[in-house]
Coordinates of C-alpha atoms in Angstrom, one line a residue:
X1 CA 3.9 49.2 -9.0
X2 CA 6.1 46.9 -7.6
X3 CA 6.6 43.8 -9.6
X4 CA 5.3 45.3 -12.6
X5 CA 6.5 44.9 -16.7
X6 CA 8.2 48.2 -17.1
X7 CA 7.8 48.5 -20.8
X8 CA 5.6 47.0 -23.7
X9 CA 8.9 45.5 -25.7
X10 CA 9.4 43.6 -22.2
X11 CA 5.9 42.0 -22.4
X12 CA 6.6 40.9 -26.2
X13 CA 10.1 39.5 -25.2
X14 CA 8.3 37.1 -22.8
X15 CA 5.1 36.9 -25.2
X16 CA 8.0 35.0 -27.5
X17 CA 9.2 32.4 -25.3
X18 CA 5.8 31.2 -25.4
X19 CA 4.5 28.4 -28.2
X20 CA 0.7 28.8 -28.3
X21 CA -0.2 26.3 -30.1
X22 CA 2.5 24.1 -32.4
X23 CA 1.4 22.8 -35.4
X24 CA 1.9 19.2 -34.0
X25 CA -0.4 20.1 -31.4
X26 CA -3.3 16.8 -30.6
X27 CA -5.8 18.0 -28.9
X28 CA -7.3 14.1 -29.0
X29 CA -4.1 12.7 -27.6
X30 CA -4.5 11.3 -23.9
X31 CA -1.9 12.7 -21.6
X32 CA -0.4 9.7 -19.7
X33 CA 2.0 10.5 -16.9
X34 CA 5.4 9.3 -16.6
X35 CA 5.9 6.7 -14.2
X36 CA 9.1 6.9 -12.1
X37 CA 11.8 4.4 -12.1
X38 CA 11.0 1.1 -10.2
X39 CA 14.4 1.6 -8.6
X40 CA 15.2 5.4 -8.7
X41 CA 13.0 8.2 -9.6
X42 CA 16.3 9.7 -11.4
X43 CA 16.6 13.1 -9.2
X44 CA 20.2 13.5 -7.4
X45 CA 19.7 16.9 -5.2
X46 CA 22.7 19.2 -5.4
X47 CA 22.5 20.0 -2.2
X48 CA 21.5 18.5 0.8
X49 CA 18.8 21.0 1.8
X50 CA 17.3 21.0 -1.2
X51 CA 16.5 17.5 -0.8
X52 CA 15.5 17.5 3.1
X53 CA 13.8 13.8 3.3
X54 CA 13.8 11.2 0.5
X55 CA 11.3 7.6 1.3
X56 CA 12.1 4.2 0.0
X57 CA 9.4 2.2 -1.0
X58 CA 9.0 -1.2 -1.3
X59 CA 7.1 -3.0 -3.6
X60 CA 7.0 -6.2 -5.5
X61 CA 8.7 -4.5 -9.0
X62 CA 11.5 -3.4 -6.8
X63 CA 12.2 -0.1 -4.6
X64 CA 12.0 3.0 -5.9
X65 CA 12.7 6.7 -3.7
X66 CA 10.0 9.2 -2.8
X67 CA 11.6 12.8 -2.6
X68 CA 9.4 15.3 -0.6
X69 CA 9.0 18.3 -2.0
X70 CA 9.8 17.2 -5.5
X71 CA 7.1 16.4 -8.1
X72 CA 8.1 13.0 -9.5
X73 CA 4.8 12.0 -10.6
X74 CA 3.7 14.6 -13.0
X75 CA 4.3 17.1 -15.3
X76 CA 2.9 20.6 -15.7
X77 CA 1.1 22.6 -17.8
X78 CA 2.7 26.2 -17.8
X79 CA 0.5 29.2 -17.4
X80 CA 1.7 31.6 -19.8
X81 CA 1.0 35.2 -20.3
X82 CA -1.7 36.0 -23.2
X83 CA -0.2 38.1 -26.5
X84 CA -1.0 41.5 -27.0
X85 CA -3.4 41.1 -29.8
X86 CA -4.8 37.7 -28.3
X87 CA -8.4 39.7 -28.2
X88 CA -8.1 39.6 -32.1
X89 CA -6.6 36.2 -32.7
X90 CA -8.0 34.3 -30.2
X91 CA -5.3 31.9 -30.2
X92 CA -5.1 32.0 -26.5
X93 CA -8.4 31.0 -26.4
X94 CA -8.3 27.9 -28.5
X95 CA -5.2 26.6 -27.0
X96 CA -6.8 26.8 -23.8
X97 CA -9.8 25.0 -25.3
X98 CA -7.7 22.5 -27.1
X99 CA -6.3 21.6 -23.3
X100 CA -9.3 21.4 -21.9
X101 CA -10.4 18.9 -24.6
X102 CA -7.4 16.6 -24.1
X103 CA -7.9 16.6 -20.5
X104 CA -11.4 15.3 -20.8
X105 CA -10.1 12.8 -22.6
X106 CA -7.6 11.7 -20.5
X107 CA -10.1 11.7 -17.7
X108 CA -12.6 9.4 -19.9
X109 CA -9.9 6.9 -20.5
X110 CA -8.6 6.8 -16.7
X111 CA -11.8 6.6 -15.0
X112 CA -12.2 3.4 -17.0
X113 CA -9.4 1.7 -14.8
X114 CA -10.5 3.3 -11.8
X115 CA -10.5 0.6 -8.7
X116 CA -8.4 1.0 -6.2
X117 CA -10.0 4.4 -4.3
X118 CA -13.2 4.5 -2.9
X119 CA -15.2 7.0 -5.3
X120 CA -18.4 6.7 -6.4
X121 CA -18.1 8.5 -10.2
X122 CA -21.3 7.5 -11.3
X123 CA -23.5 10.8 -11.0
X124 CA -25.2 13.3 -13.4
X125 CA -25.3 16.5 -11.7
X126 CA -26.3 18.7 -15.2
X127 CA -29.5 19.9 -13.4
X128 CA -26.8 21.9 -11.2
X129 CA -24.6 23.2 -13.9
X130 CA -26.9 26.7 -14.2
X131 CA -25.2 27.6 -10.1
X132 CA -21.9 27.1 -11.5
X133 CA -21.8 30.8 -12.2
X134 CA -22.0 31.8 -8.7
X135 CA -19.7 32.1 -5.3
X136 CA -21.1 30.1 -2.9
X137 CA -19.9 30.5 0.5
X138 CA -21.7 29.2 4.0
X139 CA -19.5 30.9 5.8
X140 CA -19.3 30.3 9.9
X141 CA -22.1 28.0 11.8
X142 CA -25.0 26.4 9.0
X143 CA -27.5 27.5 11.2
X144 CA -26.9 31.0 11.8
X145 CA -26.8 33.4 8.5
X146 CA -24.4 35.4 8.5
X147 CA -24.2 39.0 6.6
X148 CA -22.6 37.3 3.2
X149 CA -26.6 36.6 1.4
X150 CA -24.7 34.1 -1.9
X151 CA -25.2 31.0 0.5
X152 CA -27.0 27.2 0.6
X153 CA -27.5 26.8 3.8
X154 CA -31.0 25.5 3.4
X155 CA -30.0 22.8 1.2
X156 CA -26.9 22.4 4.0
X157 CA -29.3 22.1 6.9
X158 CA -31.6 19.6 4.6
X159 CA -28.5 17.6 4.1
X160 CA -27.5 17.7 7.8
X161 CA -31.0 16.7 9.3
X162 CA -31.0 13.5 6.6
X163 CA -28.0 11.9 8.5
X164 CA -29.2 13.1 11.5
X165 CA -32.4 10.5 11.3
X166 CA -30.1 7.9 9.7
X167 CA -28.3 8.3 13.0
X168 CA -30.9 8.5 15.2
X169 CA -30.9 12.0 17.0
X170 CA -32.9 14.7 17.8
X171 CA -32.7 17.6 15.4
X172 CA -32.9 19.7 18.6
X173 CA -29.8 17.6 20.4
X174 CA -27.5 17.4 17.1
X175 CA -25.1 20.2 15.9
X176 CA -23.1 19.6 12.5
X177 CA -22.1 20.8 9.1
X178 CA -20.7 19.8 5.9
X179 CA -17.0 19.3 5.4
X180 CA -14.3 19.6 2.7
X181 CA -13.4 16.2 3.0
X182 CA -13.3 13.1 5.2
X183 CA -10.3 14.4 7.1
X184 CA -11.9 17.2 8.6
X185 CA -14.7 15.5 9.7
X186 CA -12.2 13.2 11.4
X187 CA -10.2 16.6 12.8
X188 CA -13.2 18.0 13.8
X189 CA -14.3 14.9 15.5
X190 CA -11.4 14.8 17.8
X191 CA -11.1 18.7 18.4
X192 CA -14.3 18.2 19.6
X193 CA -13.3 15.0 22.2
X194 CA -9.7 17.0 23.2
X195 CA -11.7 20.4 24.0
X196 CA -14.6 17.9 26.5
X197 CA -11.6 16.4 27.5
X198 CA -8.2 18.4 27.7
X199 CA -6.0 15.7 29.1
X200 CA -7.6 12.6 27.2
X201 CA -5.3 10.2 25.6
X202 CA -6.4 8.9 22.0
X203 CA -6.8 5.3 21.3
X204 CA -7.0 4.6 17.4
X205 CA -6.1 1.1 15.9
X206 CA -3.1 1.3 13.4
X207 CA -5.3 0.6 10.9
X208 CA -7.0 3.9 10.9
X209 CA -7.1 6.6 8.6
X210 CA -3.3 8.7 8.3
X211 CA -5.6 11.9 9.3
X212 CA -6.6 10.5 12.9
X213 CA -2.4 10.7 13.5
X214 CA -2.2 13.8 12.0
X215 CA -4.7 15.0 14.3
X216 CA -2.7 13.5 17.7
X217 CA 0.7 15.5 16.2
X218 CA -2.0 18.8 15.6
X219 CA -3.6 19.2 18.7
X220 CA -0.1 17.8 20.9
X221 CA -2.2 14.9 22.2
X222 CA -0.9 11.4 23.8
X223 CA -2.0 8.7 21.4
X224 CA -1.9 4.9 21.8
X225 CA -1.8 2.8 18.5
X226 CA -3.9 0.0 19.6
X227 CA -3.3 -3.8 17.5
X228 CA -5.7 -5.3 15.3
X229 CA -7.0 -8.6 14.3
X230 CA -5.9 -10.1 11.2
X231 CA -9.5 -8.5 9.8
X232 CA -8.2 -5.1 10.2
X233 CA -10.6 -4.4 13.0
X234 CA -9.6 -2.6 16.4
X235 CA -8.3 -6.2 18.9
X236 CA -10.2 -5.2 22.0
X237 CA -8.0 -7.2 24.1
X238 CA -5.2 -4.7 23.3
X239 CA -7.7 -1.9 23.8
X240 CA -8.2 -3.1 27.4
X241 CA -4.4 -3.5 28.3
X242 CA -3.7 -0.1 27.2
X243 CA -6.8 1.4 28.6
X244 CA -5.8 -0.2 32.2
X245 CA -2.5 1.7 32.2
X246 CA -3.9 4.9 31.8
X247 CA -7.1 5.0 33.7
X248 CA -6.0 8.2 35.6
X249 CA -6.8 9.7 32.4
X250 CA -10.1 10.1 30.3
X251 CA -10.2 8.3 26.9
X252 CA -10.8 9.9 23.5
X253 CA -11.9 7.0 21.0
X254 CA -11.7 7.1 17.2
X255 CA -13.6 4.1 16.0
X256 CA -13.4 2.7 12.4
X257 CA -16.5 2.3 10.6
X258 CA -14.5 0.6 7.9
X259 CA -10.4 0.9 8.1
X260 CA -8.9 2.6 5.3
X261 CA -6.9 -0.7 3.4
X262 CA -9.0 -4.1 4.5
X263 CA -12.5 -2.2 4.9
X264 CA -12.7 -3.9 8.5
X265 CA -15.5 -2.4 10.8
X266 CA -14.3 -2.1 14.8
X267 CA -16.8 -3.4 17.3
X268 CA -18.5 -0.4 18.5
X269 CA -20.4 -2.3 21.5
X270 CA -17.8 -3.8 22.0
X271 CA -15.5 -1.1 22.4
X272 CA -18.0 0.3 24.7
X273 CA -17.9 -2.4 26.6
X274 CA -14.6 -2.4 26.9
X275 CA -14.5 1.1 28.2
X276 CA -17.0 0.1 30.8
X277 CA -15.3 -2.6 32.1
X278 CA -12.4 -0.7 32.3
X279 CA -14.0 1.4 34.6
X280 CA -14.4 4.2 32.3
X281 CA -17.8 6.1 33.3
X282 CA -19.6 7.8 30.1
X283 CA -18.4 11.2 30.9
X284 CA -15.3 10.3 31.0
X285 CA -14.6 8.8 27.6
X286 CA -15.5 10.7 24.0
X287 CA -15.9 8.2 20.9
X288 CA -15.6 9.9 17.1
X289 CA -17.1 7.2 14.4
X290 CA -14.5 7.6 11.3
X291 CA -17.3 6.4 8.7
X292 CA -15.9 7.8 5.6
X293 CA -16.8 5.1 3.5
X294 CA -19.0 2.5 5.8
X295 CA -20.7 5.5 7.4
X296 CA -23.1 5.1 4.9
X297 CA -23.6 2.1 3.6
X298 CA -23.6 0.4 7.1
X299 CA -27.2 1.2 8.0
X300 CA -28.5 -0.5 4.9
X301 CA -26.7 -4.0 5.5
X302 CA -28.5 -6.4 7.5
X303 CA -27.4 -7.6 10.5
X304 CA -24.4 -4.8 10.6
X305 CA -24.2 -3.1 13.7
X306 CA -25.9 0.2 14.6
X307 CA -23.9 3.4 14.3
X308 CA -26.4 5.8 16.5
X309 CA -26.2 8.6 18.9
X310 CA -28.9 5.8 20.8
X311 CA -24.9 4.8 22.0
X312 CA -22.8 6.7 24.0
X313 CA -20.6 8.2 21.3
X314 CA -19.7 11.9 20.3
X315 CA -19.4 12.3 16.8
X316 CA -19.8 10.6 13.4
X317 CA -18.5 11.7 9.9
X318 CA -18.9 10.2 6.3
X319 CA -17.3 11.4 3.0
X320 CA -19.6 13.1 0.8
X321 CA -17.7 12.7 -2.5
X322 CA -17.2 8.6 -1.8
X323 CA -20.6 6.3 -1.9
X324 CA -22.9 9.2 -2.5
X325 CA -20.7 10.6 -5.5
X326 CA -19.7 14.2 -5.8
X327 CA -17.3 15.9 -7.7
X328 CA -15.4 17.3 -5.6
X329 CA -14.1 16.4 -2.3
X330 CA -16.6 16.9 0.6
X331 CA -18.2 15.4 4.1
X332 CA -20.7 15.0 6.5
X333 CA -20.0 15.9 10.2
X334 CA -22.2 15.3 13.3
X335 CA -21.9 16.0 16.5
X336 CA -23.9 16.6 19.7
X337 CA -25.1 20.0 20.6
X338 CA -24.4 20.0 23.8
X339 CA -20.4 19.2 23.2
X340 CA -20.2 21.5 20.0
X341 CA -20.7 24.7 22.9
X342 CA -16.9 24.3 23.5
X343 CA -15.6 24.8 20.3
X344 CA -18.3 27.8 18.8
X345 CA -17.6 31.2 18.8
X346 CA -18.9 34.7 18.0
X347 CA -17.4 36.3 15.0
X348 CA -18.2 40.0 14.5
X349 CA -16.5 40.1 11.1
X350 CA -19.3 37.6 9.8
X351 CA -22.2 38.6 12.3
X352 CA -22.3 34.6 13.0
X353 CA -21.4 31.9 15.1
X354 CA -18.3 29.7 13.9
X355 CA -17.0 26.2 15.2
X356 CA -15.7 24.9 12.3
X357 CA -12.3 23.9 11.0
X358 CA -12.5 26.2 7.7
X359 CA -13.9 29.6 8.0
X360 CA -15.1 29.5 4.5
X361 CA -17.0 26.0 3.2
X362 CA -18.1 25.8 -0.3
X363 CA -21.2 26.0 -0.9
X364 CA -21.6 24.1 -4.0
X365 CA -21.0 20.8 -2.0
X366 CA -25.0 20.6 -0.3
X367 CA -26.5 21.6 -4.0
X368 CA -24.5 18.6 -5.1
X369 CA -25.2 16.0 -1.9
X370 CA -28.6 17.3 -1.4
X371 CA -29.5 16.7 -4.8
X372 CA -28.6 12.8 -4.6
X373 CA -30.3 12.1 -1.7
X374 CA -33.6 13.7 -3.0
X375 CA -33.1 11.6 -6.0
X376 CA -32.0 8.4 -3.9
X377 CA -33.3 8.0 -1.1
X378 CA -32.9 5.7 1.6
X379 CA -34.3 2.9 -0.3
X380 CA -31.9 4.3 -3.8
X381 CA -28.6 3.8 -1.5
X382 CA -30.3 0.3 0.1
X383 CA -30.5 -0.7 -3.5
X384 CA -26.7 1.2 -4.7
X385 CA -25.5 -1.0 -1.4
X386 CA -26.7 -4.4 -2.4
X387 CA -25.5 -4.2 -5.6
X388 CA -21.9 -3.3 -4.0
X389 CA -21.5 -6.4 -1.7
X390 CA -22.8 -8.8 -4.4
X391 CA -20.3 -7.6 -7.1
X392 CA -17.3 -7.5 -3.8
X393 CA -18.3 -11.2 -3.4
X394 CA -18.1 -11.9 -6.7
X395 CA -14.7 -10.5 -7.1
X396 CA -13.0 -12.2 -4.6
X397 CA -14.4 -15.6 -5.5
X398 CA -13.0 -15.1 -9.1
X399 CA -9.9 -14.4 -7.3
X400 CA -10.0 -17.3 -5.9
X401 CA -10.8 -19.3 -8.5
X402 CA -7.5 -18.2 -10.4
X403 CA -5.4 -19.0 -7.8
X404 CA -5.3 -15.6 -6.1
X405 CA -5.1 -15.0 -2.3
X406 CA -7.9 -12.8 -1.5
X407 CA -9.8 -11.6 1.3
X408 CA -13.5 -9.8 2.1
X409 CA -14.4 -9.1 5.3
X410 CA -18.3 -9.5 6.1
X411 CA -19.3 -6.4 6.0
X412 CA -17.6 -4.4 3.4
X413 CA -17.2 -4.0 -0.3
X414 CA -13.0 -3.6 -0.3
X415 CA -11.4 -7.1 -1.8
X416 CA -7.8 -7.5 -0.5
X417 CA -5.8 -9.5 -2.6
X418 CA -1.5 -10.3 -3.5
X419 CA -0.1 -6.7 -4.6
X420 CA 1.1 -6.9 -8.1
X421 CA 4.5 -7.2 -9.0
X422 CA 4.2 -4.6 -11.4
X423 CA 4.2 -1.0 -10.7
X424 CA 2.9 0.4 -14.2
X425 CA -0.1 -2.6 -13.7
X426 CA -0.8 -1.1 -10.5
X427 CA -0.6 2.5 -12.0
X428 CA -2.8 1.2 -14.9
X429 CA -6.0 0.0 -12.5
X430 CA -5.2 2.9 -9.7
X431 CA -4.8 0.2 -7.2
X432 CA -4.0 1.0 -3.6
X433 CA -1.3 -0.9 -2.1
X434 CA 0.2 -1.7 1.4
X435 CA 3.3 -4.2 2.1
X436 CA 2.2 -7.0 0.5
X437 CA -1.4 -6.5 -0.4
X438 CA -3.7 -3.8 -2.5
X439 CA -7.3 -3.6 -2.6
X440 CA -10.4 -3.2 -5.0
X441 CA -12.9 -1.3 -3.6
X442 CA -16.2 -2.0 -5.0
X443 CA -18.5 1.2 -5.7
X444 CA -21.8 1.4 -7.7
X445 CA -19.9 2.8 -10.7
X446 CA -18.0 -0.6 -10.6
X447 CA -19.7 -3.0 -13.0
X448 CA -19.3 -6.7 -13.3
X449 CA -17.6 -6.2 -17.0
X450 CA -15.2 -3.8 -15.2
X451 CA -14.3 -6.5 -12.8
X452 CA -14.0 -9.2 -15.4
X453 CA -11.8 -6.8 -17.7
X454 CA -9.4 -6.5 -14.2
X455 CA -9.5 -10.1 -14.0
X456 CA -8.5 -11.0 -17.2
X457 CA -5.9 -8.1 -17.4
X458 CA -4.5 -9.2 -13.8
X459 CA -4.9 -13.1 -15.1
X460 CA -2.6 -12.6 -18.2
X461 CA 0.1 -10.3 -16.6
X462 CA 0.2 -12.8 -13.6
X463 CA 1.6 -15.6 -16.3
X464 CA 4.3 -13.4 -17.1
X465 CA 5.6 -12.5 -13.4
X466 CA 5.7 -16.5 -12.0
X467 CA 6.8 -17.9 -15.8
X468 CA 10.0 -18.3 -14.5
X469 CA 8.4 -21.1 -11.6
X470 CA 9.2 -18.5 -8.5
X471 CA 6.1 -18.9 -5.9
X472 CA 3.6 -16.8 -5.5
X473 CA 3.6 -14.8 -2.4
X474 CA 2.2 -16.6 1.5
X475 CA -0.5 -13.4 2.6
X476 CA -1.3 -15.3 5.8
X477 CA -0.2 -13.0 8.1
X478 CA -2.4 -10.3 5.6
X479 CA -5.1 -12.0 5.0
X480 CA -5.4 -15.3 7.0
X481 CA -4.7 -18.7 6.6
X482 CA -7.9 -19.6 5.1
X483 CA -7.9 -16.7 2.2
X484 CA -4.4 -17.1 1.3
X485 CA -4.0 -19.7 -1.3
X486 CA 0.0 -20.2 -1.7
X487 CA 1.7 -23.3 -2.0
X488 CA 2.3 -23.3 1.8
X489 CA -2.0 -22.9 2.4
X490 CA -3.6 -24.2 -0.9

């Protein structure tokens, strides 16, 4: 066989470079990962090609370089061949076990500072953990079987319908399926717009998600960056000068049901309106709703705008794994029936239907959503969503009251604020940061003591970095005039 050990004495001679399990060995320790240089992360390529793009980023503890291709954050755990009389030992086996335990600790202690990143990690899914020993796979279309029996496309289809009514379409006139994550929902979305309209152009603010771009450079489309307001959200002014220049060609939308940094919410009337006034008839523009986050708590804020196929819009994805809580990556992706007859597909090979991005699509992910929305409910999330604005509000008025530039915007539960000048504080809380700001956003797993522990941690560190008199940073241009609280706007 090619590639094979060619002799026993060759097995043991790599069995020896191996420690199992030193004697120093702390399998309570948390594992805590080195954080690069604020200036350098300390790798000098030698040679050019091994080091094809480095990034500088800026931040306020300095600039440090990104190498692609390089693993600069993290270290690894090597996977190491087992010893030949590892059945009677077991040493393998409790090394393995020893990881394991450390890791969980790790992950106990870091999902207390957890903040920055819009996960919901308060869930219980025990109930589930007797289908953990099975491969499930809904391969192809959700509503066609295919020959592969280990499936959950019941509990798919149960999921699917759910956010159809909260959506307000027809089971009959709706056509969707459930996602790896919020990024194919947002491919898929767009796919869906290029193939109804081959030589669309797409508008997205630059505030959207990275994955709406990535989808322009996929699928070779023409995209128009359109500006924003100071909220984050889509300026429809700008929208209406670049949709005038183009009207020889249709118009493939991707709407922001909250942006990805200030948790702004575009004006989806009003981007319809815009369209309209433009002289864009309906079939001749296709509007994808990016509601990763927002998708779903929207519905339950009053006074928020309707998201609903009631509109003239295309598609709509959420993230499964972010407000509802899952663990592991996953989405929500609707669409209409009648555009979704583009895209499908017979495939023999599965004796189904296919329009999906992924051929297979684990099927562990509807167990895990379906199971939250039986237990929730519409009122459960209502409830889950409440709680989130209050505790946002609360945030950024504490901010305030310390002297902190801060920003909310109405309808969302992300609290922009200065960036800290401190890398390892920012590593510390898990903060996301742009330029000159980085965010909190507020799930139902974030408590009012977590917030007050930030607070007080952010308070104290903050003494240290202006001791020496310098000013604090002027986030007007971030965040406004009336949120930012420097000298120059106090």
């Amino acid at each position: 066989m090619v590639g094979a050990l060619e002799s026993d004495q060759a097995i043991f001679a790599m069995a020896e470079k191996f420690e199992i399990l030193s004697d120093d060995f702390d399998p309570t320790a948390v594992v805590s990962e080195p954080l690069p240089s604020p200036i350098t992360n300390g790798i000098e390529p030698d040679h050019e090609e091994d080091n094809p793009k480095k990034t500088n980023v800026t931040n306020g503890g300095g600039e440090r370089e990104m190498v692609l291709g390089r693993n600069v954050h993290t270290t690894s755990l090597a996977v190491t061949e087992p010893e030949s009389n590892d059945e009677f030992t077991g040493d393998k086996e409790a090394y393995m076990a020893s990881v394991l335990a450390r890791y969980r600790k790790t992950l106990v202690e870091r999902t207390k500072y957890h903040l920055g990143y819009p996960y919901n990690l308060d869930f219980d899914y025990g109930a589930l953990g007797q289908l953990q020993h099975f491969s499930i796979n809904n391969l192809g279309d959700p509503f066609i079987e295919s020959n592969y029996g280990v499936h959950s496309r019941p509990f798919e289809v149960g999921v699917l319908d759910w956010f159809a009514r909260l959506w307000e379409i027809e089971r009959d006139d709706y056509w969707g399926y459930i996602t790896n994550c919020g990024t194919e929902g947002n491919l898929h979305g767009i796919l869906v717009g290029r193939e109804m309209l081959p030589d669309g152009i797409l508008y997205a603010s630059s505030e959207s998600h990275y994955s709406v771009f990535k989808a322009a450079r996929m699928y070779r489309m023409d995209c128009e960056k359109v500006g924003t307001l100071i909220s984050g959200e889509i300026d429809c002014h700008d929208l209406r000068l670049k949709l005038s220049a183009n009207k020889a060609k249709p118009a493939i939308l991707n709407v922001n049901i909250g942006t990805t940094v200030k948790g702004a919410v575009d004006d989806l009337d009003l981007v319809i309106k815009t369209l309209e006034e433009c002289g864009f008839s309906h079939d001749r523009f296709y509007i994808h709703c990016d509601g990763a986050l927002f998708g779903l708590m929207m519905p339950f804020v009053k006074r928020a705008p309707k998201v609903s196929f009631n509109k003239p819009i295309g598609s709509v994805s959420v993230s499964g794994h972010k407000f509802v809580g899952c663990p592991m990556p996953c989405g929500v992706q609707i669409t209409r029936m009648k555009h979704i007859k583009t895209l499908s597909s017979n495939v023999e090979y599965l004796a189904s239907r296919d329009a999906t991005i992924m051929g297979s699509r684990n099927g562990h992910a509807p167990l895990f959503l379906w199971y939250t929305l039986n237990r929730k409910g519409y009122k459960g999330f209502q409830k889950e969503v409440q709680k989130c604005l209050r505790n946002a509000h609360y945030l950024k008025d504490r901010l305030h009251e310390a002297g902190i530039s801060a920003m909310l915007n109405e309808l969302s539960s992300t609290v922009v604020f200065e960036r800290p000048k401190d890398e390892e504080f920012v590593r510390r809380w898990q903060l996301a940061c742009q330029g000159n700001i980085a965010h909190v956003v507020v799930m139902p797993s974030v408590t009012i003591e977590k917030l007050d522990h930030f607070l007080k941690d952010l308070v104290e560190h903050r003494s240290v970095w202006y001791e020496d008199g310098s000013q604090t940073p002027c986030l007007a241009k971030d965040v406004g005039t009336n949120n930012c609280i420097c000298p120059s706007h106090k």
